[in-house]
JSON list of C-alpha atoms in Angstrom, two decimals:
[
{"chain": "A", "resi": 1, "resn": "MET", "atom": "CA", "xyz": [34.69, 19.81, 31.44]},
{"chain": "A", "resi": 2, "resn": "GLY", "atom": "CA", "xyz": [38.02, 17.97, 31.76]},
{"chain": "A", "resi": 3, "resn": "ILE", "atom": "CA", "xyz": [41.03, 17.42, 29.59]},
{"chain": "A", "resi": 4, "resn": "PRO", "atom": "CA", "xyz": [40.16, 15.41, 26.43]},
{"chain": "A", "resi": 5, "resn": "LYS", "atom": "CA", "xyz": [41.20, 11.72, 26.44]},
{"chain": "A", "resi": 6, "resn": "GLY", "atom": "CA", "xyz": [44.69, 11.28, 24.99]},
{"chain": "A", "resi": 7, "resn": "PHE", "atom": "CA", "xyz": [45.70, 14.92, 25.51]},
{"chain": "A", "resi": 8, "resn": "PRO", "atom": "CA", "xyz": [48.64, 15.74, 27.80]},
{"chain": "A", "resi": 9, "resn": "SER", "atom": "CA", "xyz": [47.28, 15.95, 31.33]},
{"chain": "A", "resi": 10, "resn": "SER", "atom": "CA", "xyz": [50.19, 17.06, 33.51]},
{"chain": "A", "resi": 11, "resn": "ARG", "atom": "CA", "xyz": [51.77, 20.51, 33.45]},
{"chain": "A", "resi": 12, "resn": "SER", "atom": "CA", "xyz": [55.09, 19.15, 32.15]},
{"chain": "A", "resi": 13, "resn": "GLU", "atom": "CA", "xyz": [53.38, 17.13, 29.39]},
{"chain": "A", "resi": 14, "resn": "ARG", "atom": "CA", "xyz": [51.49, 20.24, 28.24]},
{"chain": "A", "resi": 15, "resn": "LEU", "atom": "CA", "xyz": [54.74, 22.25, 28.26]},
{"chain": "A", "resi": 16, "resn": "PHE", "atom": "CA", "xyz": [56.44, 19.58, 26.14]},
{"chain": "A", "resi": 17, "resn": "HIS", "atom": "CA", "xyz": [53.43, 19.65, 23.79]},
{"chain": "A", "resi": 18, "resn": "ARG", "atom": "CA", "xyz": [53.65, 23.45, 23.38]},
{"chain": "A", "resi": 19, "resn": "LEU", "atom": "CA", "xyz": [57.45, 23.52, 23.01]},
{"chain": "A", "resi": 20, "resn": "PHE", "atom": "CA", "xyz": [57.48, 21.09, 20.13]},
{"chain": "A", "resi": 21, "resn": "ALA", "atom": "CA", "xyz": [54.65, 22.43, 17.97]},
{"chain": "A", "resi": 22, "resn": "GLY", "atom": "CA", "xyz": [52.03, 19.87, 18.89]},
{"chain": "A", "resi": 23, "resn": "TYR", "atom": "CA", "xyz": [54.06, 16.68, 18.40]},
{"chain": "A", "resi": 24, "resn": "PHE", "atom": "CA", "xyz": [52.53, 14.90, 21.41]},
{"chain": "A", "resi": 25, "resn": "VAL", "atom": "CA", "xyz": [54.14, 11.55, 22.20]},
{"chain": "A", "resi": 26, "resn": "PRO", "atom": "CA", "xyz": [51.40, 9.25, 23.63]},
{"chain": "A", "resi": 27, "resn": "GLY", "atom": "CA", "xyz": [52.44, 7.62, 26.89]},
{"chain": "A", "resi": 28, "resn": "TRP", "atom": "CA", "xyz": [55.08, 10.21, 27.73]},
{"chain": "A", "resi": 29, "resn": "THR", "atom": "CA", "xyz": [55.11, 10.93, 31.45]},
{"chain": "A", "resi": 30, "resn": "PRO", "atom": "CA", "xyz": [57.39, 12.99, 33.66]},
{"chain": "A", "resi": 31, "resn": "ALA", "atom": "CA", "xyz": [59.10, 9.73, 34.71]},
{"chain": "A", "resi": 32, "resn": "ALA", "atom": "CA", "xyz": [59.93, 8.88, 31.07]},
{"chain": "A", "resi": 33, "resn": "PRO", "atom": "CA", "xyz": [61.74, 11.72, 29.23]},
{"chain": "A", "resi": 34, "resn": "ALA", "atom": "CA", "xyz": [60.84, 12.12, 25.59]},
{"chain": "A", "resi": 35, "resn": "LEU", "atom": "CA", "xyz": [62.88, 12.70, 22.46]},
{"chain": "A", "resi": 36, "resn": "ALA", "atom": "CA", "xyz": [61.94, 15.52, 20.14]},
{"chain": "A", "resi": 37, "resn": "ASP", "atom": "CA", "xyz": [63.41, 16.72, 16.90]},
{"chain": "A", "resi": 38, "resn": "SER", "atom": "CA", "xyz": [64.23, 20.37, 17.15]},
{"chain": "A", "resi": 39, "resn": "ALA", "atom": "CA", "xyz": [65.52, 20.58, 13.61]},
{"chain": "A", "resi": 40, "resn": "ALA", "atom": "CA", "xyz": [62.65, 22.53, 12.14]},
{"chain": "A", "resi": 41, "resn": "GLY", "atom": "CA", "xyz": [63.97, 26.06, 12.32]},
{"chain": "A", "resi": 42, "resn": "SER", "atom": "CA", "xyz": [67.27, 25.21, 14.01]},
{"chain": "A", "resi": 43, "resn": "PRO", "atom": "CA", "xyz": [70.63, 24.79, 12.33]},
{"chain": "A", "resi": 44, "resn": "GLY", "atom": "CA", "xyz": [72.26, 21.40, 12.15]},
{"chain": "A", "resi": 45, "resn": "GLY", "atom": "CA", "xyz": [69.29, 19.00, 12.18]},
{"chain": "A", "resi": 46, "resn": "LYS", "atom": "CA", "xyz": [69.66, 18.13, 15.86]},
{"chain": "A", "resi": 47, "resn": "SER", "atom": "CA", "xyz": [67.58, 15.64, 17.86]},
{"chain": "A", "resi": 48, "resn": "VAL", "atom": "CA", "xyz": [67.37, 16.44, 21.54]},
{"chain": "A", "resi": 49, "resn": "ARG", "atom": "CA", "xyz": [66.11, 14.72, 24.66]},
{"chain": "A", "resi": 50, "resn": "VAL", "atom": "CA", "xyz": [63.93, 16.84, 26.94]},
{"chain": "A", "resi": 51, "resn": "SER", "atom": "CA", "xyz": [63.47, 15.79, 30.59]},
{"chain": "A", "resi": 52, "resn": "CYS", "atom": "CA", "xyz": [60.49, 16.60, 32.76]},
{"chain": "A", "resi": 53, "resn": "ARG", "atom": "CA", "xyz": [62.62, 19.41, 34.23]},
{"chain": "A", "resi": 54, "resn": "CYS", "atom": "CA", "xyz": [63.04, 20.82, 30.71]},
{"chain": "A", "resi": 55, "resn": "GLU", "atom": "CA", "xyz": [66.71, 19.84, 30.68]},
{"chain": "A", "resi": 56, "resn": "ILE", "atom": "CA", "xyz": [67.84, 19.46, 27.07]},
{"chain": "A", "resi": 57, "resn": "ARG", "atom": "CA", "xyz": [70.53, 17.04, 25.88]},
{"chain": "A", "resi": 58, "resn": "ARG", "atom": "CA", "xyz": [71.59, 16.43, 22.28]},
{"chain": "A", "resi": 59, "resn": "VAL", "atom": "CA", "xyz": [70.91, 12.84, 21.19]},
{"chain": "A", "resi": 60, "resn": "ALA", "atom": "CA", "xyz": [71.80, 12.88, 17.49]},
{"chain": "A", "resi": 61, "resn": "VAL", "atom": "CA", "xyz": [72.94, 15.32, 14.84]},
{"chain": "A", "resi": 62, "resn": "ILE", "atom": "CA", "xyz": [71.26, 14.21, 11.64]},
{"chain": "A", "resi": 63, "resn": "SER", "atom": "CA", "xyz": [73.24, 16.53, 9.40]},
{"chain": "A", "resi": 64, "resn": "ALA", "atom": "CA", "xyz": [76.54, 14.98, 10.52]},
{"chain": "A", "resi": 65, "resn": "THR", "atom": "CA", "xyz": [75.86, 11.91, 8.36]},
{"chain": "A", "resi": 66, "resn": "GLN", "atom": "CA", "xyz": [72.90, 12.93, 6.20]},
{"chain": "A", "resi": 67, "resn": "GLY", "atom": "CA", "xyz": [73.87, 16.44, 5.13]},
{"chain": "A", "resi": 68, "resn": "HIS", "atom": "CA", "xyz": [71.41, 19.33, 4.94]},
{"chain": "A", "resi": 69, "resn": "ILE", "atom": "CA", "xyz": [68.22, 17.28, 4.51]},
{"chain": "A", "resi": 70, "resn": "VAL", "atom": "CA", "xyz": [65.92, 19.67, 6.47]},
{"chain": "A", "resi": 71, "resn": "PRO", "atom": "CA", "xyz": [64.13, 17.44, 9.03]},
{"chain": "A", "resi": 72, "resn": "THR", "atom": "CA", "xyz": [60.51, 18.60, 9.32]},
{"chain": "A", "resi": 73, "resn": "SER", "atom": "CA", "xyz": [58.39, 16.06, 11.20]},
{"chain": "A", "resi": 74, "resn": "ILE", "atom": "CA", "xyz": [58.54, 13.45, 13.95]},
{"chain": "A", "resi": 75, "resn": "ALA", "atom": "CA", "xyz": [56.33, 10.61, 15.21]},
{"chain": "A", "resi": 76, "resn": "TYR", "atom": "CA", "xyz": [56.84, 8.10, 18.02]},
{"chain": "A", "resi": 77, "resn": "HIS", "atom": "CA", "xyz": [56.19, 4.36, 17.72]},
{"chain": "A", "resi": 78, "resn": "GLY", "atom": "CA", "xyz": [58.67, 2.55, 19.97]},
{"chain": "A", "resi": 79, "resn": "ASN", "atom": "CA", "xyz": [61.37, 4.66, 18.30]},
{"chain": "A", "resi": 80, "resn": "PHE", "atom": "CA", "xyz": [61.20, 8.09, 16.72]},
{"chain": "A", "resi": 81, "resn": "PHE", "atom": "CA", "xyz": [60.56, 8.47, 12.99]},
{"chain": "A", "resi": 82, "resn": "VAL", "atom": "CA", "xyz": [61.72, 11.69, 11.32]},
{"chain": "A", "resi": 83, "resn": "GLY", "atom": "CA", "xyz": [60.70, 12.88, 7.85]},
{"chain": "A", "resi": 84, "resn": "ASN", "atom": "CA", "xyz": [62.58, 15.46, 5.83]},
{"chain": "A", "resi": 85, "resn": "LEU", "atom": "CA", "xyz": [61.81, 18.18, 3.30]},
{"chain": "A", "resi": 86, "resn": "ASN", "atom": "CA", "xyz": [65.20, 18.33, 1.55]},
{"chain": "A", "resi": 87, "resn": "THR", "atom": "CA", "xyz": [66.46, 21.34, -0.40]},
{"chain": "A", "resi": 88, "resn": "PHE", "atom": "CA", "xyz": [65.03, 23.36, -3.30]},
{"chain": "A", "resi": 89, "resn": "PRO", "atom": "CA", "xyz": [64.46, 22.97, -6.15]},
{"chain": "A", "resi": 90, "resn": "ILE", "atom": "CA", "xyz": [62.46, 19.89, -5.24]},
{"chain": "A", "resi": 91, "resn": "GLN", "atom": "CA", "xyz": [63.78, 16.60, -6.58]},
{"chain": "A", "resi": 92, "resn": "ASP", "atom": "CA", "xyz": [61.21, 13.79, -6.59]},
{"chain": "A", "resi": 93, "resn": "GLY", "atom": "CA", "xyz": [62.30, 10.89, -4.42]},
{"chain": "A", "resi": 94, "resn": "SER", "atom": "CA", "xyz": [64.94, 12.85, -2.47]},
{"chain": "A", "resi": 95, "resn": "SER", "atom": "CA", "xyz": [63.18, 12.72, 0.93]},
{"chain": "A", "resi": 96, "resn": "LYS", "atom": "CA", "xyz": [63.14, 9.84, 3.40]},
{"chain": "A", "resi": 97, "resn": "ILE", "atom": "CA", "xyz": [62.12, 8.62, 6.83]},
{"chain": "A", "resi": 98, "resn": "LEU", "atom": "CA", "xyz": [64.81, 8.02, 9.47]},
{"chain": "A", "resi": 99, "resn": "LYS", "atom": "CA", "xyz": [64.26, 5.82, 12.53]},
{"chain": "A", "resi": 100, "resn": "ILE", "atom": "CA", "xyz": [66.03, 7.26, 15.59]},
{"chain": "A", "resi": 101, "resn": "THR", "atom": "CA", "xyz": [66.38, 5.28, 18.82]},
{"chain": "A", "resi": 102, "resn": "PRO", "atom": "CA", "xyz": [66.24, 7.14, 22.15]},
{"chain": "A", "resi": 103, "resn": "SER", "atom": "CA", "xyz": [69.99, 6.48, 22.45]},
{"chain": "A", "resi": 104, "resn": "GLY", "atom": "CA", "xyz": [70.64, 8.39, 19.20]},
{"chain": "A", "resi": 105, "resn": "HIS", "atom": "CA", "xyz": [71.24, 5.60, 16.68]},
{"chain": "A", "resi": 106, "resn": "PHE", "atom": "CA", "xyz": [69.42, 6.07, 13.40]},
{"chain": "A", "resi": 107, "resn": "LYS", "atom": "CA", "xyz": [68.88, 4.40, 10.08]},
{"chain": "A", "resi": 108, "resn": "THR", "atom": "CA", "xyz": [66.89, 5.09, 6.93]},
{"chain": "A", "resi": 109, "resn": "VAL", "atom": "CA", "xyz": [63.66, 3.07, 6.84]},
{"chain": "A", "resi": 110, "resn": "VAL", "atom": "CA", "xyz": [61.73, 4.58, 3.88]},
{"chain": "A", "resi": 111, "resn": "THR", "atom": "CA", "xyz": [63.20, 6.19, 0.75]},
{"chain": "A", "resi": 112, "resn": "GLY", "atom": "CA", "xyz": [61.87, 7.62, -2.51]},
{"chain": "A", "resi": 113, "resn": "LEU", "atom": "CA", "xyz": [59.69, 10.27, -0.87]},
{"chain": "A", "resi": 114, "resn": "THR", "atom": "CA", "xyz": [59.23, 13.92, -1.79]},
{"chain": "A", "resi": 115, "resn": "THR", "atom": "CA", "xyz": [58.86, 16.99, 0.50]},
{"chain": "A", "resi": 116, "resn": "VAL", "atom": "CA", "xyz": [57.80, 15.16, 3.67]},
{"chain": "A", "resi": 117, "resn": "LEU", "atom": "CA", "xyz": [56.00, 17.48, 6.11]},
{"chain": "A", "resi": 118, "resn": "GLY", "atom": "CA", "xyz": [54.21, 14.92, 8.28]},
{"chain": "A", "resi": 119, "resn": "VAL", "atom": "CA", "xyz": [54.57, 11.45, 9.77]},
{"chain": "A", "resi": 120, "resn": "ALA", "atom": "CA", "xyz": [52.04, 9.66, 11.98]},
{"chain": "A", "resi": 121, "resn": "PHE", "atom": "CA", "xyz": [51.10, 6.16, 13.11]},
{"chain": "A", "resi": 122, "resn": "ASP", "atom": "CA", "xyz": [47.56, 4.80, 13.22]},
{"chain": "A", "resi": 123, "resn": "CYS", "atom": "CA", "xyz": [46.19, 2.55, 15.99]},
{"chain": "A", "resi": 124, "resn": "GLU", "atom": "CA", "xyz": [47.24, -0.55, 14.01]},
{"chain": "A", "resi": 125, "resn": "GLY", "atom": "CA", "xyz": [50.86, 0.64, 13.76]},
{"chain": "A", "resi": 126, "resn": "TYR", "atom": "CA", "xyz": [50.87, 1.67, 10.09]},
{"chain": "A", "resi": 127, "resn": "LEU", "atom": "CA", "xyz": [53.12, 4.63, 9.24]},
{"chain": "A", "resi": 128, "resn": "TYR", "atom": "CA", "xyz": [51.50, 7.47, 7.26]},
{"chain": "A", "resi": 129, "resn": "ILE", "atom": "CA", "xyz": [53.56, 10.05, 5.39]},
{"chain": "A", "resi": 130, "resn": "LEU", "atom": "CA", "xyz": [52.46, 13.49, 4.17]},
{"chain": "A", "resi": 131, "resn": "GLU", "atom": "CA", "xyz": [54.12, 14.84, 1.01]},
{"chain": "A", "resi": 132, "resn": "ASN", "atom": "CA", "xyz": [53.60, 18.56, 0.34]},
{"chain": "A", "resi": 133, "resn": "THR", "atom": "CA", "xyz": [54.43, 18.67, -3.38]},
{"chain": "A", "resi": 134, "resn": "THR", "atom": "CA", "xyz": [55.23, 15.97, -5.92]},
{"chain": "A", "resi": 135, "resn": "GLY", "atom": "CA", "xyz": [56.22, 16.13, -9.58]},
{"chain": "A", "resi": 136, "resn": "ASN", "atom": "CA", "xyz": [57.25, 19.80, -9.50]},
{"chain": "A", "resi": 137, "resn": "PRO", "atom": "CA", "xyz": [60.46, 21.71, -8.70]},
{"chain": "A", "resi": 138, "resn": "PHE", "atom": "CA", "xyz": [58.73, 24.19, -6.34]},
{"chain": "A", "resi": 139, "resn": "PRO", "atom": "CA", "xyz": [55.69, 24.03, -4.02]},
{"chain": "A", "resi": 140, "resn": "THR", "atom": "CA", "xyz": [52.67, 23.43, -6.27]},
{"chain": "A", "resi": 141, "resn": "PRO", "atom": "CA", "xyz": [48.98, 23.30, -5.25]},
{"chain": "A", "resi": 142, "resn": "PHE", "atom": "CA", "xyz": [47.02, 20.07, -5.69]},
{"chain": "A", "resi": 143, "resn": "THR", "atom": "CA", "xyz": [50.09, 17.80, -5.84]},
{"chain": "A", "resi": 144, "resn": "GLY", "atom": "CA", "xyz": [50.27, 16.82, -2.15]},
{"chain": "A", "resi": 145, "resn": "LYS", "atom": "CA", "xyz": [49.75, 13.21, -1.04]},
{"chain": "A", "resi": 146, "resn": "VAL", "atom": "CA", "xyz": [49.21, 11.01, 1.98]},
{"chain": "A", "resi": 147, "resn": "LEU", "atom": "CA", "xyz": [50.98, 7.64, 1.76]},
{"chain": "A", "resi": 148, "resn": "ARG", "atom": "CA", "xyz": [50.76, 4.56, 3.97]},
{"chain": "A", "resi": 149, "resn": "VAL", "atom": "CA", "xyz": [53.72, 2.21, 4.40]},
{"chain": "A", "resi": 150, "resn": "THR", "atom": "CA", "xyz": [52.66, -1.44, 3.98]},
{"chain": "A", "resi": 151, "resn": "ASP", "atom": "CA", "xyz": [54.52, -4.73, 3.63]},
{"chain": "A", "resi": 152, "resn": "ASP", "atom": "CA", "xyz": [54.16, -4.28, -0.15]},
{"chain": "A", "resi": 153, "resn": "GLY", "atom": "CA", "xyz": [55.57, -0.74, -0.23]},
{"chain": "A", "resi": 154, "resn": "LEU", "atom": "CA", "xyz": [53.90, 2.68, -0.36]},
{"chain": "A", "resi": 155, "resn": "GLU", "atom": "CA", "xyz": [50.13, 2.96, -0.82]},
{"chain": "A", "resi": 156, "resn": "GLU", "atom": "CA", "xyz": [48.51, 6.27, -1.86]},
{"chain": "A", "resi": 157, "resn": "ILE", "atom": "CA", "xyz": [45.72, 7.15, 0.57]},
{"chain": "A", "resi": 158, "resn": "ALA", "atom": "CA", "xyz": [44.91, 10.68, -0.66]},
{"chain": "A", "resi": 159, "resn": "THR", "atom": "CA", "xyz": [46.20, 12.66, -3.64]},
{"chain": "A", "resi": 160, "resn": "GLY", "atom": "CA", "xyz": [45.66, 16.11, -5.13]},
{"chain": "A", "resi": 161, "resn": "LEU", "atom": "CA", "xyz": [45.96, 17.91, -1.79]},
{"chain": "A", "resi": 162, "resn": "PHE", "atom": "CA", "xyz": [46.35, 21.69, -1.85]},
{"chain": "A", "resi": 163, "resn": "LEU", "atom": "CA", "xyz": [49.79, 22.33, -0.27]},
{"chain": "A", "resi": 164, "resn": "PRO", "atom": "CA", "xyz": [49.32, 20.20, 2.86]},
{"chain": "A", "resi": 165, "resn": "THR", "atom": "CA", "xyz": [51.34, 21.35, 5.86]},
{"chain": "A", "resi": 166, "resn": "ALA", "atom": "CA", "xyz": [50.79, 18.80, 8.66]},
{"chain": "A", "resi": 167, "resn": "MET", "atom": "CA", "xyz": [48.75, 15.77, 9.70]},
{"chain": "A", "resi": 168, "resn": "THR", "atom": "CA", "xyz": [47.75, 13.89, 12.84]},
{"chain": "A", "resi": 169, "resn": "PHE", "atom": "CA", "xyz": [45.37, 11.21, 14.00]},
{"chain": "A", "resi": 170, "resn": "GLY", "atom": "CA", "xyz": [42.60, 12.57, 16.19]},
{"chain": "A", "resi": 171, "resn": "PRO", "atom": "CA", "xyz": [41.24, 10.91, 19.33]},
{"chain": "A", "resi": 172, "resn": "ASP", "atom": "CA", "xyz": [38.45, 9.55, 17.09]},
{"chain": "A", "resi": 173, "resn": "GLY", "atom": "CA", "xyz": [41.03, 7.58, 15.07]},
{"chain": "A", "resi": 174, "resn": "ASP", "atom": "CA", "xyz": [40.49, 9.67, 11.93]},
{"chain": "A", "resi": 175, "resn": "LEU", "atom": "CA", "xyz": [43.37, 11.24, 10.01]},
{"chain": "A", "resi": 176, "resn": "TYR", "atom": "CA", "xyz": [43.37, 15.05, 9.85]},
{"chain": "A", "resi": 177, "resn": "VAL", "atom": "CA", "xyz": [45.44, 17.02, 7.34]},
{"chain": "A", "resi": 178, "resn": "SER", "atom": "CA", "xyz": [45.97, 20.79, 7.34]},
{"chain": "A", "resi": 179, "resn": "THR", "atom": "CA", "xyz": [46.37, 22.62, 4.03]},
{"chain": "A", "resi": 180, "resn": "LEU", "atom": "CA", "xyz": [47.61, 26.18, 4.46]},
{"chain": "A", "resi": 181, "resn": "VAL", "atom": "CA", "xyz": [44.91, 27.36, 6.89]},
{"chain": "A", "resi": 182, "resn": "LEU", "atom": "CA", "xyz": [42.26, 24.65, 6.49]},
{"chain": "A", "resi": 183, "resn": "VAL", "atom": "CA", "xyz": [41.96, 21.31, 8.27]},
{"chain": "A", "resi": 184, "resn": "HIS", "atom": "CA", "xyz": [40.43, 18.36, 6.42]},
{"chain": "A", "resi": 185, "resn": "ARG", "atom": "CA", "xyz": [39.13, 15.11, 7.88]},
{"chain": "A", "resi": 186, "resn": "LEU", "atom": "CA", "xyz": [40.15, 12.38, 5.44]},
{"chain": "A", "resi": 187, "resn": "TRP", "atom": "CA", "xyz": [37.70, 9.74, 6.63]},
{"chain": "A", "resi": 188, "resn": "GLY", "atom": "CA", "xyz": [35.33, 8.87, 9.44]}
]
């Protein structure tokens, strides 16, 4: 039995995968350092670059221009896309998605979101966003959503989720969402 297709195969790729809570960047190799957002659990909302030798260099400090927005998730698609939780009590529409280049430049690409805990791209390049709670000032069961960004705006893919915590596309192309301690397959 070998390593599953699409899973980090080298020792340094697996280390990167473990260090950054499972945010695997497809195509990352030891010859091409990756960018990871270390903001979840660290002060200052920093983005760092991690080399194959585990050398860490700060690329961007999100809080320097955005304030205390609590970055929570990251996905790679040519650039890095970071979602944020924001502060409590929850204010609908106060979260966003930032696009960060490997050189540290960033701009806001999606606004009007609430409590973003996940971002992911499908095989066609569509951005999916996981909202933990909507329409309530504090985390509330059965108000989570998965949204897809289209040319026409935001499209609801799944609603009424029980406090979703993370999401990813599996090697089968299906979208998986965790809710507290359960994992749900949304389609396939």
